[in-house]
Amino acid sequence: MTKFIDSQYVHDMAQTTNNLYRHGWDERNGGNVSLRLTAEEVGAFSDTDKVLRQIPIAFDASELAGKYYLVTGTGRYFKNMVEFPERDMGLIRINDKGNEVDLMWGFNDGGEPTSEFPSHLMSHISRLKQDPNQRVIMHCHPTNLVAMTFTVPLSSKRFSRTLWKMHPESIVVFPEGVGVIPYMCPGTNEIGEKTAAKMNDFRVVVWPHHGVFAAGDSLDETYGLVETVEKSALIYTTIRAQGGEILQSLTDKDFRDLIKRFDLTANEAFLTPDAQTETVE
Ligand code: 2HA
Ligand code: ZN
C-alpha cells in the first residue's frame, strides 16, 4: 500500500502552499490551510491507522468528531512545505470529546496544528452546514486586498461592490460577495467565532489589516477564489495608483447582465448602491 507522504493530498497541499508563498501572500510563517479528508480516503494508506500522539485544542470541536484534516503546522513557513511536508504538516482526527486531536501522520519534529486551527474548525462547521462537500479553509495575506482595508469603508457591501466593479469575473466567481469583519486579534477564539458567523453567508471573509479566510470544496477552487478576489484588489490598487478620477467601471446593469448570462444567484442586497454618491468605492 502507498504511504501517505506519496499521496495526492500531501502533494496538492505542498503545491498550494508553495503557490501561496510564491504569490507573496504568505511571508515567514504567515497563512494556514486545512483540508478535510474522509475516513475512506485516509484508510487507503499503510501508515495512517495508528495514533502517534494526542494534541489538545482550545475549542469544543465535538461537532466534527471523527473527521480528518490535513493541516499546516504552527510557526511553519509555506516556502518550506514542499521540501519538508512530513515535518510542516500533519494529518489529524478530531477525537470524540472534541477537545483533542489524534495525530495520525506528520508533525514529525513534535509540531502542532496552526494557531488559527480553532478558527478553521469553526469555519468548517459553518460551511459544512451550507455545503456538504466543504473541504478547505485557507488563510493568507493577499497584499492588495489587505491594502484596500485601509481605504475602503469596512462594510461587506462596499467591499463586494468595489471588487465586483473591477472585473466581470468577480461577480461570477463570488456572486454572494465577500464578508468583512472588524479588526480583531488573530489566533483567538473570538475572531474565529466572528469569521465562522460570516461564513454562513460568504465563502470569503476579509480580516482588516491582516488577510483573508476562504472556504471551498477543493484546494484549487479555494485558491482560485482568493486569486480572483486579489486580482480585483490589484486592479483597484493600480487604478488608485494611476491617480485622477475613475472615469468608468462595471455598472449595476453590467452586474445584471452577468447574472443573466451565467445564471448566478447573486446577493440581491449588494446589487444596488446605498448612497447616491457611491461611485467605484
Ligand atoms: O499562521 O497568519 O494569522 C500565521 C498567521 C496567523
Ligand atoms: Zn495571518
CSV table of C-alpha atoms and ligand atoms in Angstrom, one decimal:
chain,number,residue,atom,x,y,z
A,1,MET,CA,0.0,0.0,0.0
A,2,THR,CA,1.1,3.5,-0.7
A,3,LYS,CA,2.5,5.7,2.0
A,4,PHE,CA,0.6,8.9,2.9
A,5,ILE,CA,3.6,11.1,2.0
A,6,ASP,CA,3.2,9.9,-1.6
A,7,SER,CA,-0.5,10.8,-1.7
A,8,GLN,CA,-2.1,13.3,-3.9
A,9,TYR,CA,-3.3,15.1,-0.8
A,10,VAL,CA,0.2,15.9,0.5
A,11,HIS,CA,1.4,16.7,-3.0
A,12,ASP,CA,-1.6,19.1,-3.5
A,13,MET,CA,-1.1,20.8,-0.1
A,14,ALA,CA,2.6,21.3,-0.8
A,15,GLN,CA,1.9,22.7,-4.2
A,16,THR,CA,-0.8,25.0,-3.0
A,17,THR,CA,1.2,26.4,0.0
A,18,ASN,CA,4.1,26.9,-2.4
A,19,ASN,CA,1.9,28.8,-4.8
A,20,LEU,CA,0.6,31.0,-1.9
A,21,TYR,CA,4.2,31.6,-0.9
A,22,ARG,CA,5.3,32.5,-4.5
A,23,HIS,CA,2.4,34.9,-4.8
A,24,GLY,CA,3.8,36.8,-1.8
A,25,TRP,CA,0.7,36.2,0.3
A,26,ASP,CA,2.5,34.1,3.0
A,27,GLU,CA,5.7,35.7,4.2
A,28,ARG,CA,7.6,33.9,7.0
A,29,ASN,CA,5.0,31.7,8.9
A,30,GLY,CA,2.0,33.7,7.6
A,31,GLY,CA,-1.0,31.7,6.5
A,32,ASN,CA,-2.5,28.3,7.2
A,33,VAL,CA,-4.5,25.7,5.3
A,34,SER,CA,-6.7,22.8,6.3
A,35,LEU,CA,-8.1,20.1,4.0
A,36,ARG,CA,-10.8,17.6,5.2
A,37,LEU,CA,-10.3,14.0,4.2
A,38,THR,CA,-12.8,11.2,4.5
A,39,ALA,CA,-12.1,8.0,6.6
A,40,GLU,CA,-12.1,6.0,3.3
A,41,GLU,CA,-9.5,8.4,1.8
A,42,VAL,CA,-7.3,8.1,4.9
A,43,GLY,CA,-7.8,4.3,5.1
A,44,ALA,CA,-6.2,3.8,1.7
A,45,PHE,CA,-2.7,4.3,3.1
A,46,SER,CA,-0.4,1.9,5.0
A,47,ASP,CA,0.8,4.4,7.6
A,48,THR,CA,-2.3,6.4,8.8
A,49,ASP,CA,-4.0,3.9,11.1
A,50,LYS,CA,-2.0,4.5,14.3
A,51,VAL,CA,-2.4,7.4,16.7
A,52,LEU,CA,1.1,8.9,17.1
A,53,ARG,CA,0.1,11.3,19.9
A,54,GLN,CA,-2.7,13.4,21.1
A,55,ILE,CA,-2.8,17.2,20.9
A,56,PRO,CA,-5.2,19.3,23.0
A,57,ILE,CA,-7.2,22.0,21.2
A,58,ALA,CA,-8.6,25.1,22.8
A,59,PHE,CA,-12.1,24.8,21.4
A,60,ASP,CA,-15.0,22.3,21.6
A,61,ALA,CA,-14.9,20.6,18.2
A,62,SER,CA,-17.2,17.7,19.1
A,63,GLU,CA,-19.5,18.6,16.1
A,64,LEU,CA,-16.6,17.4,14.0
A,65,ALA,CA,-15.7,14.3,16.0
A,66,GLY,CA,-14.1,11.6,13.8
A,67,LYS,CA,-13.3,13.9,11.0
A,68,TYR,CA,-9.8,14.0,9.5
A,69,TYR,CA,-7.9,17.2,8.5
A,70,LEU,CA,-4.6,17.6,6.8
A,71,VAL,CA,-3.4,20.9,8.3
A,72,THR,CA,-0.3,23.1,8.2
A,73,GLY,CA,1.7,23.5,11.4
A,74,THR,CA,2.0,26.4,13.8
A,75,GLY,CA,5.1,28.5,13.1
A,76,ARG,CA,5.9,26.7,9.8
A,77,TYR,CA,7.0,28.6,6.7
A,78,PHE,CA,5.0,27.9,3.5
A,79,LYS,CA,8.2,28.3,1.5
A,80,ASN,CA,9.5,25.0,3.2
A,81,MET,CA,6.4,22.9,2.9
A,82,VAL,CA,7.4,21.3,-0.4
A,83,GLU,CA,10.7,20.1,1.0
A,84,PHE,CA,9.6,19.1,4.4
A,85,PRO,CA,5.9,18.0,4.2
A,86,GLU,CA,6.1,15.4,7.0
A,87,ARG,CA,7.5,18.0,9.3
A,88,ASP,CA,5.5,21.0,8.4
A,89,MET,CA,2.0,19.5,8.0
A,90,GLY,CA,0.0,16.9,9.9
A,91,LEU,CA,-2.9,14.6,9.5
A,92,ILE,CA,-5.2,14.7,12.5
A,93,ARG,CA,-8.5,13.2,13.6
A,94,ILE,CA,-10.9,15.1,15.9
A,95,ASN,CA,-11.5,12.9,19.0
A,96,ASP,CA,-14.9,12.0,20.4
A,97,LYS,CA,-14.8,14.7,23.1
A,98,GLY,CA,-13.8,17.3,20.6
A,99,ASN,CA,-11.1,18.8,22.9
A,100,GLU,CA,-8.2,16.9,21.5
A,101,VAL,CA,-6.9,15.7,18.1
A,102,ASP,CA,-5.3,12.4,17.3
A,103,LEU,CA,-2.1,12.9,15.2
A,104,MET,CA,-2.1,10.1,12.5
A,105,TRP,CA,0.8,11.4,10.4
A,106,GLY,CA,3.3,14.3,10.1
A,107,PHE,CA,4.5,17.0,12.6
A,108,ASN,CA,7.4,14.6,13.0
A,109,ASP,CA,9.5,17.0,15.0
A,110,GLY,CA,6.9,17.5,17.7
A,111,GLY,CA,4.9,20.2,15.8
A,112,GLU,CA,1.2,21.1,16.2
A,113,PRO,CA,-1.6,22.5,14.0
A,114,THR,CA,-1.7,26.2,13.2
A,115,SER,CA,-2.6,28.7,15.9
A,116,GLU,CA,-5.6,29.5,13.8
A,117,PHE,CA,-6.9,25.9,14.0
A,118,PRO,CA,-9.9,26.7,16.2
A,119,SER,CA,-10.9,29.4,13.7
A,120,HIS,CA,-10.5,26.9,10.9
A,121,LEU,CA,-12.7,24.3,12.7
A,122,MET,CA,-15.4,26.9,13.5
A,123,SER,CA,-15.4,27.9,9.8
A,124,HIS,CA,-15.5,24.2,8.6
A,125,ILE,CA,-18.6,23.7,10.9
A,126,SER,CA,-20.3,26.8,9.4
A,127,ARG,CA,-19.5,25.9,5.8
A,128,LEU,CA,-20.4,22.2,6.2
A,129,LYS,CA,-23.9,23.3,7.1
A,130,GLN,CA,-24.2,25.3,3.8
A,131,ASP,CA,-22.3,22.8,1.7
A,132,PRO,CA,-21.8,19.1,2.5
A,133,ASN,CA,-18.9,19.0,0.1
A,134,GLN,CA,-17.0,21.6,2.0
A,135,ARG,CA,-13.3,20.6,2.3
A,136,VAL,CA,-10.9,23.5,2.6
A,137,ILE,CA,-10.3,26.5,4.8
A,138,MET,CA,-7.4,28.8,3.6
A,139,HIS,CA,-6.0,31.8,5.4
A,140,CYS,CA,-3.4,34.0,3.7
A,141,HIS,CA,-2.3,37.7,3.5
A,142,PRO,CA,-3.1,38.9,-0.1
A,143,THR,CA,-1.3,42.3,-0.3
A,144,ASN,CA,-3.7,44.4,-2.4
A,145,LEU,CA,-6.8,43.1,-0.6
A,146,VAL,CA,-5.2,44.0,2.8
A,147,ALA,CA,-4.2,47.4,1.4
A,148,MET,CA,-7.9,48.1,0.5
A,149,THR,CA,-8.9,47.6,4.2
A,150,PHE,CA,-7.2,51.0,4.9
A,151,THR,CA,-9.0,52.9,2.2
A,152,VAL,CA,-12.4,51.3,1.6
A,153,PRO,CA,-15.1,51.5,4.3
A,154,LEU,CA,-15.2,48.2,6.3
A,155,SER,CA,-18.6,47.1,5.1
A,156,SER,CA,-19.3,43.8,3.3
A,157,LYS,CA,-21.5,45.6,0.8
A,158,ARG,CA,-18.9,48.3,-0.1
A,159,PHE,CA,-16.1,45.8,-0.4
A,160,SER,CA,-18.1,43.4,-2.5
A,161,ARG,CA,-19.4,46.1,-4.9
A,162,THR,CA,-16.0,47.6,-5.3
A,163,LEU,CA,-14.4,44.2,-6.1
A,164,TRP,CA,-17.3,43.3,-8.5
A,165,LYS,CA,-16.8,46.6,-10.4
A,166,MET,CA,-13.2,45.8,-11.2
A,167,HIS,CA,-13.6,42.8,-13.4
A,168,PRO,CA,-16.6,40.8,-14.8
A,169,GLU,CA,-15.1,37.6,-13.4
A,170,SER,CA,-15.6,38.8,-9.8
A,171,ILE,CA,-19.4,38.5,-9.6
A,172,VAL,CA,-19.2,35.2,-11.5
A,173,VAL,CA,-16.7,33.7,-9.0
A,174,PHE,CA,-18.2,35.2,-5.8
A,175,PRO,CA,-21.8,36.1,-6.5
A,176,GLU,CA,-22.6,36.2,-2.8
A,177,GLY,CA,-19.9,38.9,-2.3
A,178,VAL,CA,-17.3,38.9,0.4
A,179,GLY,CA,-17.9,39.3,4.2
A,180,VAL,CA,-15.9,41.9,6.2
A,181,ILE,CA,-15.4,41.7,10.0
A,182,PRO,CA,-13.9,44.4,12.2
A,183,TYR,CA,-10.2,44.3,13.0
A,184,MET,CA,-9.6,41.7,15.7
A,185,CYS,CA,-6.6,40.0,17.4
A,186,PRO,CA,-5.6,36.9,15.4
A,187,GLY,CA,-5.2,33.5,17.0
A,188,THR,CA,-8.2,33.9,19.3
A,189,ASN,CA,-11.5,32.1,19.5
A,190,GLU,CA,-13.3,35.5,19.3
A,191,ILE,CA,-12.0,36.1,15.7
A,192,GLY,CA,-12.8,32.5,14.9
A,193,GLU,CA,-16.4,32.9,16.1
A,194,LYS,CA,-16.9,36.2,14.1
A,195,THR,CA,-15.4,34.6,11.0
A,196,ALA,CA,-17.5,31.5,11.3
A,197,ALA,CA,-20.7,33.5,11.7
A,198,LYS,CA,-19.9,35.4,8.4
A,199,MET,CA,-19.1,32.1,6.7
A,200,ASN,CA,-22.8,31.3,6.9
A,201,ASP,CA,-23.3,33.8,4.1
A,202,PHE,CA,-19.9,34.1,2.4
A,203,ARG,CA,-17.0,31.8,1.4
A,204,VAL,CA,-14.6,34.7,1.7
A,205,VAL,CA,-14.2,36.7,4.9
A,206,VAL,CA,-11.8,39.7,5.0
A,207,TRP,CA,-9.8,40.3,8.1
A,208,PRO,CA,-8.9,44.0,8.0
A,209,HIS,CA,-5.2,45.0,8.1
A,210,HIS,CA,-4.4,41.3,8.1
A,211,GLY,CA,-5.7,38.9,5.4
A,212,VAL,CA,-8.5,36.6,4.3
A,213,PHE,CA,-10.2,33.4,5.3
A,214,ALA,CA,-11.6,31.5,2.4
A,215,ALA,CA,-13.6,28.2,2.1
A,216,GLY,CA,-14.3,25.7,-0.7
A,217,ASP,CA,-14.8,22.2,-1.9
A,218,SER,CA,-11.2,21.7,-3.1
A,219,LEU,CA,-7.7,23.3,-2.8
A,220,ASP,CA,-7.9,24.5,-6.4
A,221,GLU,CA,-11.3,26.1,-6.0
A,222,THR,CA,-10.5,27.8,-2.8
A,223,TYR,CA,-7.1,29.1,-4.1
A,224,GLY,CA,-8.9,30.3,-7.3
A,225,LEU,CA,-11.4,32.2,-5.2
A,226,VAL,CA,-8.7,34.0,-3.3
A,227,GLU,CA,-6.8,34.7,-6.6
A,228,THR,CA,-9.9,36.2,-8.1
A,229,VAL,CA,-10.6,38.5,-5.1
A,230,GLU,CA,-7.0,39.5,-5.1
A,231,LYS,CA,-6.9,40.2,-8.8
A,232,SER,CA,-9.8,42.7,-8.4
A,233,ALA,CA,-8.0,44.2,-5.4
A,234,LEU,CA,-4.8,44.6,-7.6
A,235,ILE,CA,-6.8,46.3,-10.3
A,236,TYR,CA,-8.4,48.7,-7.7
A,237,THR,CA,-4.9,49.4,-6.2
A,238,THR,CA,-3.5,50.0,-9.7
A,239,ILE,CA,-6.2,52.5,-10.8
A,240,ARG,CA,-5.8,54.3,-7.5
A,241,ALA,CA,-2.1,54.5,-8.0
A,242,GLN,CA,-2.6,55.9,-11.5
A,243,GLY,CA,-4.3,58.8,-9.7
A,244,GLY,CA,-7.0,61.1,-11.2
A,245,GLU,CA,-10.7,60.3,-11.4
A,246,ILE,CA,-12.1,56.9,-12.1
A,247,LEU,CA,-13.9,57.6,-15.3
A,248,GLN,CA,-15.8,54.3,-15.7
A,249,SER,CA,-16.2,50.8,-14.3
A,250,LEU,CA,-18.8,48.0,-14.3
A,251,THR,CA,-22.3,49.3,-13.6
A,252,ASP,CA,-25.3,47.8,-11.8
A,253,LYS,CA,-26.7,47.0,-15.3
A,254,ASP,CA,-23.5,45.1,-16.1
A,255,PHE,CA,-23.9,43.1,-12.9
A,256,ARG,CA,-27.5,42.2,-14.0
A,257,ASP,CA,-26.2,41.1,-17.5
A,258,LEU,CA,-23.6,38.8,-15.9
A,259,ILE,CA,-26.2,37.3,-13.5
A,260,LYS,CA,-28.4,36.5,-16.5
A,261,ARG,CA,-25.6,35.2,-18.8
A,262,PHE,CA,-24.0,33.0,-16.1
A,263,ASP,CA,-27.2,32.1,-14.3
A,264,LEU,CA,-25.8,33.4,-11.0
A,265,THR,CA,-27.6,33.5,-7.6
A,266,ALA,CA,-26.1,36.9,-6.6
A,267,ASN,CA,-26.5,38.7,-3.3
A,268,GLU,CA,-29.6,40.9,-4.0
A,269,ALA,CA,-28.8,43.3,-1.2
A,270,PHE,CA,-25.5,44.2,-2.9
A,271,LEU,CA,-26.9,44.8,-6.4
A,272,THR,CA,-27.8,48.4,-5.8
A,273,PRO,CA,-25.7,51.2,-4.2
A,274,ASP,CA,-26.6,52.5,-0.7
A,275,ALA,CA,-25.7,56.1,-1.3
A,276,GLN,CA,-26.5,58.3,-4.3
A,277,THR,CA,-22.9,59.4,-4.3
A,278,GLU,CA,-21.3,55.9,-4.5
A,279,THR,CA,-19.0,55.6,-7.5
A,280,VAL,CA,-16.3,52.9,-7.5
A,281,GLU,CA,-15.7,52.5,-3.8
B,1,2HA,O1,-0.1,31.4,10.8
B,1,2HA,O2,-1.1,34.1,9.6
B,1,2HA,O3,-2.9,34.7,11.4
B,1,2HA,C1,0.2,32.7,11.0
B,1,2HA,C2,-0.9,33.6,10.7
B,1,2HA,C3,-1.8,33.9,11.8
B,2,ZN,ZN,-2.4,35.7,9.3
